[in-house]
Every structure is written in structure tokens, then in C-alpha cells.
DNA sequence: TGGCAAATGAAAACCGTTTTCACTACTGAA
DNA sequence: TTCAGTAGTGAAAACGGTTTTCATTTGCCA
């Protein structure tokens, strides 16, 4: 990994070089060890409880913005008003199966949309640049739990 | 169409019967003749400019909520903070190709996700109940316009 | 070490949406 | 027809995540 501190070093890849600021570094640390998706506020809370002098919420937002732009982090939209973030393999992205009951999510290994880009291009003459895709439902556990107790 | 006034009539289909209120009727009228997606505020503005005594914004929101629940209207999420709405064939839904330049959108005729539900079920034991999917990029016109003038 | 641009954070602004609550219009029973 | 209970409505306030503002701090560099 060639991401470095703000002391002059920049990441080699990406559309534009990233200067990893102090705040962004801490944000990334939180995401690095977090399995689930985290909102900006989640991250802020986490930092507050473990850093002697935690970055402010504003800095968390700014850090996320640059990390996303840089391709190290992806923003995920569940359609509730709160964006969530998670680390991704640099430049990659993926989607989720989100359980509406327990809120746990399965990280899908392949993107359904990417493999359709050419056909969309061909059929609609539309140049695909991005997309959002998240699938909601019930995970196996919650299906069973539901079957055990009352329905619905 | 069996949707009727609130004077005792209800829609035959749908998970629950809808009593179409005065406000909801006006909202539906706007959506009926609108090709593009409309936000709640768009609808409110439209009504203000044409109704003698237009429903308040609150009523527009409430109407949309029941129309969506009823399956006559779908809510579309572009990931900017503003939900948009459009009429759909009762109980159906679809997704879009949204041009980032001119904001025009192509209404897709088939849902990529629905046809994958069984395989998701099988592979992940996940019961799909809903999803969001929107594709962003450049429509043919804007691609050409861009090619003509400077890039990007 | 002084100068400057970048980074930071507290507070305020933003903005779509939801809630509250008082009022009005309707419905259905008497 | 009356009237009371119920559903609908809307103005205003609250909400909540995010962005902006702007004054202050940090730290790189000459
Ligand atoms: Mn993920
Ligand atoms: Mn559409
Ligand atoms: Zn994808
Ligand atoms: Zn679909």
C-alpha cells in the first residue's frame, strides 16, 4: 500500500493523488478494522471513545470524501438518509444483501451491473459511469427465527 | 382503473385498500401527466400554480406515501438527498439510466434484480424483498455534445 | 524562524422530510 | 337532519444527516 502521510507523499494510483491527512488516517484506521458498514457518525463516535484528541465530525466527513474519491473507501446508500462507508480493494466496489431484520449484510463478490455495461451501451447508447445497487430482504437466520415464532 | 374517491370506494388490488383522498387525487393527477420523475416539492409547486386551493406540502408527502404503498406510484432514489416519484403500472416497478449531464432518464423495461432473485435465494439463502438500482452516466445526446466540444 | 497554504473544528446553515397539533370536512348512526 | 366521532389537512416546528462558514491551528518550506 503506497498511501502515506501528508508529508509530501502521495498514493501512486487513482484519478488524483491523495494526501492522507492526520484525520483521514484515523478514519481509515477505524474502517480498516470494522467489518460492518459505518456511518460518518459511527466513525466519529468510535474515534471519540479511543482517541485522546479525536478529529471533529467535519473532518470525518472531509476525510471520507477524499478517501472515497481516492478509491480506498466506498460510500453505500441504503436509501434511508444515512450514507455508510467501508474499505474496499483500491478502485473496486461491491454491493450488498442487507437483512431488514438484523441489519447484517452480505458483501457480494461480483457486480451485476458492471457485466451489463456493454449491453446497456449497445442497446441504449448510454455510457455507464456509475450506479447504485443494494438488495434488501431477510438473511437465513432471520428467516428461521421468523418461521420459529410468529410469521411476518 | 378501480381507484375511486374516498366516499367508500377502494381499490380492488394491492396489499391493503386505499382510500384515495382529495389531496392524493391531485397528486396523482400531476404524476399522471408528468413524463419525468418528480420530487414531492416539484409536485407541490405544480399544484400551487394550477390549483385554486392546493394541498399543502405535508399532504403531498402523505399522499405519496399511500400511493407508493398502494403500488400506483414508485419512489426512486438517486442517492442525492431527494426522493422522486412516478406513476407505474400497478404493482410493478422499474429502474433507470440517468444522464448525469442533462438529468434525463431512460425507464428500463425489465428489472435486472428480479430475474436474479432465485439464484440469490439459492446461493445465499437470502430472501429478497426489495432493492434499489439506478444507473448513472451519459445519454447519447450528451456523449455527442461532449465529443463535439471539449471533453469531460 | 517567519510566512503561508493546508487542515481543522465549532457553530451555523442547509434542506428534504417527519412530527405535532389544532382545525376542518366527512361519515355514519340516531 | 343533526351531531358526534373519525379521517384529512396544513402551518409551523422539529428532525437529522450533511455542508458551509470562518476563525484558528498546524506544519512545510524558504
Ligand atoms: Mn461491503
Ligand atoms: Mn421511470
Ligand atoms: Zn456495481
Ligand atoms: Zn427492480
Short mmCIF file of C-alpha atoms (C1' of nucleotides) and ligand atoms in Angstrom, two decimals:
data_model
loop_
_atom_site.label_atom_id
_atom_site.label_comp_id
_atom_site.label_asym_id
_atom_site.label_seq_id
_atom_site.Cartn_x
_atom_site.Cartn_y
_atom_site.Cartn_z
CA UNK A 1 0.00 0.00 0.00
CA UNK A 2 1.50 3.27 -1.05
CA UNK A 3 -0.78 5.59 0.84
CA UNK A 4 1.32 7.78 3.02
CA UNK A 5 1.27 10.70 5.37
CA UNK A 6 0.71 14.25 4.30
CA UNK A 7 4.44 14.91 4.47
CA UNK A 8 4.79 15.11 0.76
CA UNK A 9 3.94 11.54 -0.15
CA UNK A 10 1.06 10.62 -2.38
CA UNK A 11 -0.66 7.49 -3.50
CA UNK A 12 0.59 6.25 -6.84
CA UNK A 13 -2.76 5.28 -8.35
CA UNK A 14 -6.09 6.95 -8.58
CA UNK A 15 -7.50 9.78 -10.60
CA UNK A 16 -5.80 12.25 -8.37
CA UNK A 17 -3.19 11.98 -5.73
CA UNK A 18 -4.30 11.78 -2.15
CA UNK A 19 -2.54 13.46 0.67
CA UNK A 20 -3.58 11.41 3.66
CA UNK A 21 -4.14 13.86 6.44
CA UNK A 22 -3.98 13.10 10.10
CA UNK A 23 -7.72 12.95 10.37
CA UNK A 24 -8.13 10.79 7.30
CA UNK A 25 -5.57 8.38 8.67
CA UNK A 26 -7.58 7.88 11.83
CA UNK A 27 -10.78 7.46 9.88
CA UNK A 28 -9.14 4.85 7.73
CA UNK A 29 -7.92 3.01 10.80
CA UNK A 30 -11.44 2.69 12.07
CA UNK A 31 -12.70 1.40 8.75
CA UNK A 32 -9.80 -0.97 8.48
CA UNK A 33 -10.86 -2.96 11.45
CA UNK A 34 -14.62 -2.63 11.01
CA UNK A 35 -16.42 -5.47 9.33
CA UNK A 36 -19.77 -3.73 9.02
CA UNK A 37 -20.65 -0.55 7.25
CA UNK A 38 -20.13 2.61 9.27
CA UNK A 39 -21.79 5.98 9.02
CA UNK A 40 -19.78 9.15 9.46
CA UNK A 41 -21.24 9.49 12.90
CA UNK A 42 -20.43 5.89 13.79
CA UNK A 43 -16.84 6.61 12.91
CA UNK A 44 -16.88 9.82 14.87
CA UNK A 45 -18.23 8.06 17.93
CA UNK A 46 -15.62 5.34 17.61
CA UNK A 47 -12.83 7.89 17.41
CA UNK A 48 -14.16 9.85 20.32
CA UNK A 49 -14.00 6.82 22.52
CA UNK A 50 -10.48 5.87 21.69
CA UNK A 51 -8.51 8.89 20.60
CA UNK A 52 -7.02 11.35 23.01
CA UNK A 53 -7.80 14.15 20.61
CA UNK A 54 -10.28 12.86 18.08
CA UNK A 55 -10.98 14.61 14.79
CA UNK A 56 -14.21 16.60 14.67
CA UNK A 57 -17.19 15.38 12.74
CA UNK A 58 -16.44 17.86 9.98
CA UNK A 59 -13.04 16.34 9.49
CA UNK A 60 -14.52 12.87 9.42
CA UNK A 61 -16.79 13.94 6.60
CA UNK A 62 -13.96 15.58 4.74
CA UNK A 63 -11.75 12.57 5.20
CA UNK A 64 -14.40 10.22 3.92
CA UNK A 65 -14.88 12.40 0.91
CA UNK A 66 -11.25 12.19 -0.07
CA UNK A 67 -10.94 8.51 0.76
CA UNK A 68 -13.91 7.78 -1.45
CA UNK A 69 -12.57 9.94 -4.22
CA UNK A 70 -9.33 8.15 -3.88
CA UNK A 71 -10.94 4.75 -4.22
CA UNK A 72 -9.93 3.29 -0.89
CA UNK A 73 -13.39 3.58 0.58
CA UNK A 74 -16.82 3.23 -0.92
CA UNK A 75 -19.97 5.02 0.09
CA UNK A 76 -23.06 2.88 0.29
CA UNK A 77 -26.57 4.15 0.11
CA UNK A 78 -29.37 2.19 1.72
CA UNK A 79 -31.99 4.76 0.88
CA UNK A 80 -32.50 5.77 4.48
CA UNK A 81 -30.98 9.19 4.81
CA UNK A 82 -27.66 7.97 6.14
CA UNK A 83 -24.64 7.19 4.00
CA UNK A 84 -22.39 4.40 5.12
CA UNK A 85 -18.79 3.68 4.33
CA UNK A 86 -16.43 0.76 4.16
CA UNK A 87 -12.96 0.00 2.91
CA UNK A 88 -12.70 -1.65 -0.44
CA UNK A 89 -9.93 -3.08 -2.50
CA UNK A 90 -8.47 0.04 -4.13
CA UNK A 91 -10.57 1.15 -7.03
CA UNK A 92 -13.10 -1.64 -6.66
CA UNK A 93 -16.64 -1.64 -5.39
CA UNK A 94 -19.33 -4.09 -4.49
CA UNK A 95 -22.94 -4.33 -3.39
CA UNK A 96 -24.85 -5.97 -0.57
CA UNK A 97 -27.67 -8.14 0.57
CA UNK A 98 -28.98 -6.28 3.57
CA UNK A 99 -31.15 -8.00 6.12
CA UNK A 100 -34.08 -5.80 7.03
CA UNK A 101 -34.40 -7.50 10.37
CA UNK A 102 -30.92 -7.71 11.84
CA UNK A 103 -29.31 -5.19 9.51
CA UNK A 104 -26.45 -7.54 8.82
CA UNK A 105 -25.23 -7.54 5.27
CA UNK A 106 -23.60 -9.91 2.84
CA UNK A 107 -20.91 -8.33 0.73
CA UNK A 108 -21.41 -9.55 -2.81
CA UNK A 109 -18.38 -10.67 -4.70
CA UNK A 110 -19.39 -9.55 -8.12
CA UNK A 111 -21.19 -6.58 -9.52
CA UNK A 112 -24.28 -7.37 -11.54
CA UNK A 113 -24.21 -4.05 -13.30
CA UNK A 114 -20.64 -3.99 -14.48
CA UNK A 115 -21.12 -7.12 -16.50
CA UNK A 116 -24.08 -5.50 -18.21
CA UNK A 117 -22.41 -2.25 -19.16
CA UNK A 118 -21.59 -3.30 -22.69
CA UNK A 119 -25.10 -4.49 -23.41
CA UNK A 120 -26.54 -1.28 -21.96
CA UNK A 121 -24.09 0.67 -24.07
CA UNK A 122 -25.18 -1.28 -27.12
CA UNK A 123 -28.89 -1.28 -26.51
CA UNK A 124 -29.35 2.26 -25.25
CA UNK A 125 -26.22 4.04 -26.45
CA UNK A 126 -25.79 5.02 -22.83
CA UNK A 127 -22.33 5.36 -21.35
CA UNK A 128 -22.42 3.89 -17.88
CA UNK A 129 -20.36 5.80 -15.33
CA UNK A 130 -21.75 4.64 -12.04
CA UNK A 131 -24.66 3.00 -10.34
CA UNK A 132 -26.26 2.19 -7.05
CA UNK A 133 -27.48 -1.27 -6.21
CA UNK A 134 -28.45 -2.72 -2.87
CA UNK A 135 -30.71 -5.64 -2.18
CA UNK A 136 -32.90 -5.89 0.89
CA UNK A 137 -34.59 -8.84 2.47
CA UNK A 138 -34.12 -11.48 5.12
CA UNK A 139 -30.98 -13.37 5.91
CA UNK A 140 -31.12 -17.05 6.62
CA UNK A 141 -31.02 -16.60 10.38
CA UNK A 142 -33.87 -14.16 10.45
CA UNK A 143 -35.92 -16.30 8.09
CA UNK A 144 -35.58 -19.18 10.51
CA UNK A 145 -36.23 -17.07 13.56
CA UNK A 146 -39.35 -15.85 11.89
CA UNK A 147 -40.51 -19.29 10.94
CA UNK A 148 -39.98 -20.43 14.53
CA UNK A 149 -42.03 -17.66 16.15
CA UNK A 150 -44.91 -15.83 14.54
CA UNK A 151 -44.85 -15.01 10.86
CA UNK A 152 -44.20 -11.81 9.01
CA UNK B 1 -58.78 1.56 -13.06
CA UNK B 2 -60.75 0.97 -9.93
CA UNK B 3 -59.24 3.64 -7.76
CA UNK B 4 -62.00 5.86 -6.51
CA UNK B 5 -62.87 8.69 -4.26
CA UNK B 6 -62.82 8.45 -0.52
CA UNK B 7 -66.56 8.05 -0.41
CA UNK B 8 -66.42 4.46 0.49
CA UNK B 9 -64.75 3.02 -2.57
CA UNK B 10 -61.46 1.20 -2.51
CA UNK B 11 -59.00 -0.17 -4.99
CA UNK B 12 -59.54 -3.85 -5.64
CA UNK B 13 -55.91 -4.95 -5.70
CA UNK B 14 -52.96 -4.22 -3.52
CA UNK B 15 -51.82 -5.40 -0.15
CA UNK B 16 -54.23 -3.04 1.50
CA UNK B 17 -57.11 -1.00 0.27
CA UNK B 18 -56.50 2.61 -0.50
CA UNK B 19 -58.94 5.34 0.15
CA UNK B 20 -57.95 7.98 -2.33
CA UNK B 21 -58.21 11.30 -0.57
CA UNK B 22 -58.75 14.63 -2.21
CA UNK B 23 -55.10 15.55 -1.88
CA UNK B 24 -53.87 12.22 -3.17
CA UNK B 25 -56.10 12.54 -6.17
CA UNK B 26 -54.49 15.83 -7.12
CA UNK B 27 -51.03 14.42 -6.58
CA UNK B 28 -51.85 11.51 -8.80
CA UNK B 29 -53.13 13.84 -11.49
CA UNK B 30 -49.82 15.62 -11.59
CA UNK B 31 -47.90 12.36 -11.84
CA UNK B 32 -50.26 11.08 -14.47
CA UNK B 33 -49.25 13.69 -16.94
CA UNK B 34 -45.61 14.01 -15.97
CA UNK B 35 -43.11 12.12 -18.03
CA UNK B 36 -40.10 12.76 -15.79
CA UNK B 37 -39.60 11.90 -12.18
CA UNK B 38 -40.96 14.44 -9.72
CA UNK B 39 -39.93 15.24 -6.20
CA UNK B 40 -42.52 16.00 -3.55
CA UNK B 41 -41.64 19.63 -3.86
CA UNK B 42 -41.90 19.56 -7.63
CA UNK B 43 -45.40 18.23 -7.26
CA UNK B 44 -46.22 20.81 -4.66
CA UNK B 45 -45.02 23.62 -6.89
CA UNK B 46 -47.01 22.26 -9.79
CA UNK B 47 -50.16 22.12 -7.71
CA UNK B 48 -49.63 25.58 -6.34
CA UNK B 49 -49.54 27.00 -9.81
CA UNK B 50 -52.68 25.37 -11.03
CA UNK B 51 -55.00 24.64 -8.16
CA UNK B 52 -57.24 27.22 -6.60
CA UNK B 53 -56.69 25.65 -3.21
CA UNK B 54 -53.65 23.39 -3.49
CA UNK B 55 -52.83 20.73 -0.91
CA UNK B 56 -50.06 21.64 1.49
CA UNK B 57 -46.65 20.03 1.24
CA UNK B 58 -47.45 17.80 4.17
CA UNK B 59 -50.43 16.40 2.34
CA UNK B 60 -48.34 15.85 -0.75
CA UNK B 61 -45.92 13.75 1.30
CA UNK B 62 -48.72 11.83 2.91
CA UNK B 63 -50.40 11.23 -0.40
CA UNK B 64 -47.22 9.95 -1.95
CA UNK B 65 -46.73 7.62 0.94
CA UNK B 66 -50.07 5.98 0.45
CA UNK B 67 -49.83 5.94 -3.32
CA UNK B 68 -46.50 4.17 -3.05
CA UNK B 69 -47.82 1.74 -0.51
CA UNK B 70 -50.67 1.10 -2.78
CA UNK B 71 -48.44 0.33 -5.71
CA UNK B 72 -49.62 3.03 -8.08
CA UNK B 73 -46.51 5.12 -7.64
CA UNK B 74 -42.90 4.20 -7.11
CA UNK B 75 -40.30 6.14 -5.19
CA UNK B 76 -36.93 6.40 -6.85
CA UNK B 77 -33.72 7.11 -5.05
CA UNK B 78 -30.86 8.71 -6.92
CA UNK B 79 -28.66 8.93 -3.87
CA UNK B 80 -28.84 12.70 -3.71
CA UNK B 81 -30.98 13.50 -0.73
CA UNK B 82 -34.16 13.93 -2.73
CA UNK B 83 -36.67 11.18 -3.41
CA UNK B 84 -38.52 11.25 -6.68
CA UNK B 85 -41.78 9.71 -7.69
CA UNK B 86 -43.52 8.48 -10.79
CA UNK B 87 -46.58 6.50 -11.72
CA UNK B 88 -46.07 2.87 -12.51
CA UNK B 89 -48.21 0.08 -13.76
CA UNK B 90 -49.97 -1.05 -10.59
CA UNK B 91 -47.71 -3.23 -8.50
CA UNK B 92 -44.82 -3.04 -10.91
CA UNK B 93 -41.53 -1.18 -10.70
CA UNK B 94 -38.60 -0.37 -12.89
CA UNK B 95 -35.19 1.27 -12.86
CA UNK B 96 -33.44 3.96 -14.85
CA UNK B 97 -30.47 5.08 -16.81
CA UNK B 98 -29.94 8.61 -15.58
CA UNK B 99 -27.86 11.07 -17.55
CA UNK B 100 -25.55 12.96 -15.24
CA UNK B 101 -25.40 15.84 -17.66
CA UNK B 102 -28.95 16.57 -18.73
CA UNK B 103 -30.65 14.60 -15.95
CA UNK B 104 -32.90 12.91 -18.46
CA UNK B 105 -33.59 9.28 -17.77
CA UNK B 106 -34.42 6.14 -19.65
CA UNK B 107 -37.01 3.97 -17.99
CA UNK B 108 -35.80 0.40 -18.20
CA UNK B 109 -38.29 -2.20 -19.26
CA UNK B 110 -37.05 -5.05 -17.19
CA UNK B 111 -35.61 -5.42 -13.72
CA UNK B 112 -32.19 -6.96 -13.53
CA UNK B 113 -32.62 -7.93 -9.93
CA UNK B 114 -35.92 -9.70 -10.08
CA UNK B 115 -34.61 -12.24 -12.51
CA UNK B 116 -31.79 -12.98 -10.11
CA UNK B 117 -33.85 -13.48 -7.02
CA UNK B 118 -33.96 -17.24 -7.26
CA UNK B 119 -30.23 -17.53 -7.72
CA UNK B 120 -29.61 -15.19 -4.80
CA UNK B 121 -32.03 -17.23 -2.77
CA UNK B 122 -30.20 -20.38 -3.72
CA UNK B 123 -26.67 -19.11 -3.35
CA UNK B 124 -27.03 -17.05 -0.20
CA UNK B 125 -30.24 -18.37 1.34
CA UNK B 126 -31.34 -14.77 1.33
CA UNK B 127 -34.99 -13.91 0.80
CA UNK B 128 -35.14 -10.88 -1.44
CA UNK B 129 -37.85 -8.40 -0.54
CA UNK B 130 -36.75 -5.24 -2.25
CA UNK B 131 -33.86 -3.44 -3.84
CA UNK B 132 -32.63 -0.18 -5.21
CA UNK B 133 -30.92 0.08 -8.57
CA UNK B 134 -30.20 3.12 -10.65
CA UNK B 135 -27.56 3.54 -13.29
CA UNK B 136 -25.82 6.83 -13.98
CA UNK B 137 -23.84 8.00 -16.96
CA UNK B 138 -24.22 9.87 -20.20
CA UNK B 139 -27.05 9.64 -22.65
CA UNK B 140 -26.33 9.55 -26.35
CA UNK B 141 -27.04 13.25 -26.85
CA UNK B 142 -24.71 14.34 -24.13
CA UNK B 143 -22.00 11.99 -25.32
CA UNK B 144 -22.14 13.62 -28.71
CA UNK B 145 -22.31 17.13 -27.34
CA UNK B 146 -19.25 16.33 -25.32
CA UNK B 147 -17.38 14.87 -28.22
CA UNK B 148 -18.19 17.97 -30.27
CA UNK B 149 -16.94 20.50 -27.76
CA UNK B 150 -14.18 19.92 -25.24
CA UNK B 151 -14.02 16.66 -23.40
CA UNK B 152 -15.28 15.69 -19.97
"C1'" DT C 1 12.48 31.29 12.15
"C1'" DG C 2 8.89 33.74 9.68
"C1'" DG C 3 5.48 33.18 6.15
"C1'" DC C 4 1.81 30.63 4.00
"C1'" DA C 5 -1.11 27.25 2.49
"C1'" DA C 6 -3.40 23.34 4.10
"C1'" DA C 7 -6.01 21.25 7.78
"C1'" DT C 8 -9.11 21.57 11.44
"C1'" DG C 9 -13.31 22.25 14.35
"C1'" DA C 10 -17.26 24.73 16.45
"C1'" DA C 11 -21.14 26.65 15.17
"C1'" DA C 12 -24.43 27.81 11.95
"C1'" DA C 13 -26.73 26.97 7.81
"C1'" DC C 14 -28.97 23.72 4.79
"C1'" DC C 15 -32.64 21.00 3.11
"C1'" DG C 16 -35.60 17.29 2.43
"C1'" DT C 17 -38.60 15.02 5.35
"C1'" DT C 18 -41.40 14.00 9.53
"C1'" DT C 19 -43.92 15.26 13.55
"C1'" DT C 20 -47.05 17.95 16.12
"C1'" DC C 21 -51.26 19.77 16.96
"C1'" DA C 22 -55.14 22.48 16.23
"C1'" DC C 23 -58.66 22.84 12.98
"C1'" DT C 24 -61.88 21.31 9.29
"C1'" DA C 25 -64.50 18.14 6.45
"C1'" DC C 26 -66.68 13.99 6.13
"C1'" DT C 27 -69.28 9.82 7.56
"C1'" DG C 28 -72.46 7.13 9.68
"C1'" DA C 29 -75.61 6.43 13.36
"C1'" DA C 30 -79.60 8.04 15.69
"C1'" DT D 1 -81.36 16.21 9.65
"C1'" DT D 2 -78.38 16.52 13.38
"C1'" DC D 3 -74.42 15.69 15.62
"C1'" DA D 4 -70.63 13.28 17.35
"C1'" DG D 5 -66.78 10.62 16.17
"C1'" DT D 6 -63.23 9.97 12.65
"C1'" DA D 7 -60.26 10.92 8.97
"C1'" DG D 8 -57.89 14.52 6.42
"C1'" DT D 9 -55.40 18.72 6.29
"C1'" DG D 10 -51.86 22.32 6.83
"C1'" DA D 11 -48.79 25.70 9.28
"C1'" DA D 12 -45.19 25.57 11.94
"C1'" DA D 13 -41.76 23.37 14.40
"C1'" DA D 14 -38.73 19.61 14.91
"C1'" DC D 15 -35.52 16.39 12.94
"C1'" DG D 16 -31.16 14.52 11.34
"C1'" DG D 17 -27.66 13.93 8.29
"C1'" DT D 18 -24.67 16.76 5.72
"C1'" DT D 19 -22.38 21.02 4.17
"C1'" DT D 20 -20.74 25.65 4.75
"C1'" DT D 21 -18.53 29.26 7.11
"C1'" DC D 22 -14.86 31.25 9.14
"C1'" DA D 23 -11.55 31.88 12.61
"C1'" DT D 24 -7.74 29.28 14.45
"C1'" DT D 25 -4.01 25.95 14.37
"C1'" DT D 26 -0.60 23.13 12.17
"C1'" DG D 27 3.41 22.14 9.83
"C1'" DC D 28 6.05 22.51 5.48
"C1'" DC D 29 9.35 25.30 3.23
"C1'" DA D 30 12.34 29.04 2.04
MN1 LIG E 1 -19.43 -4.26 1.71
MN1 LIG E 2 -39.33 5.53 -14.58
ZN1 LIG E 3 -21.64 -2.35 -9.06
ZN1 LIG E 4 -36.04 -3.98 -9.71
#
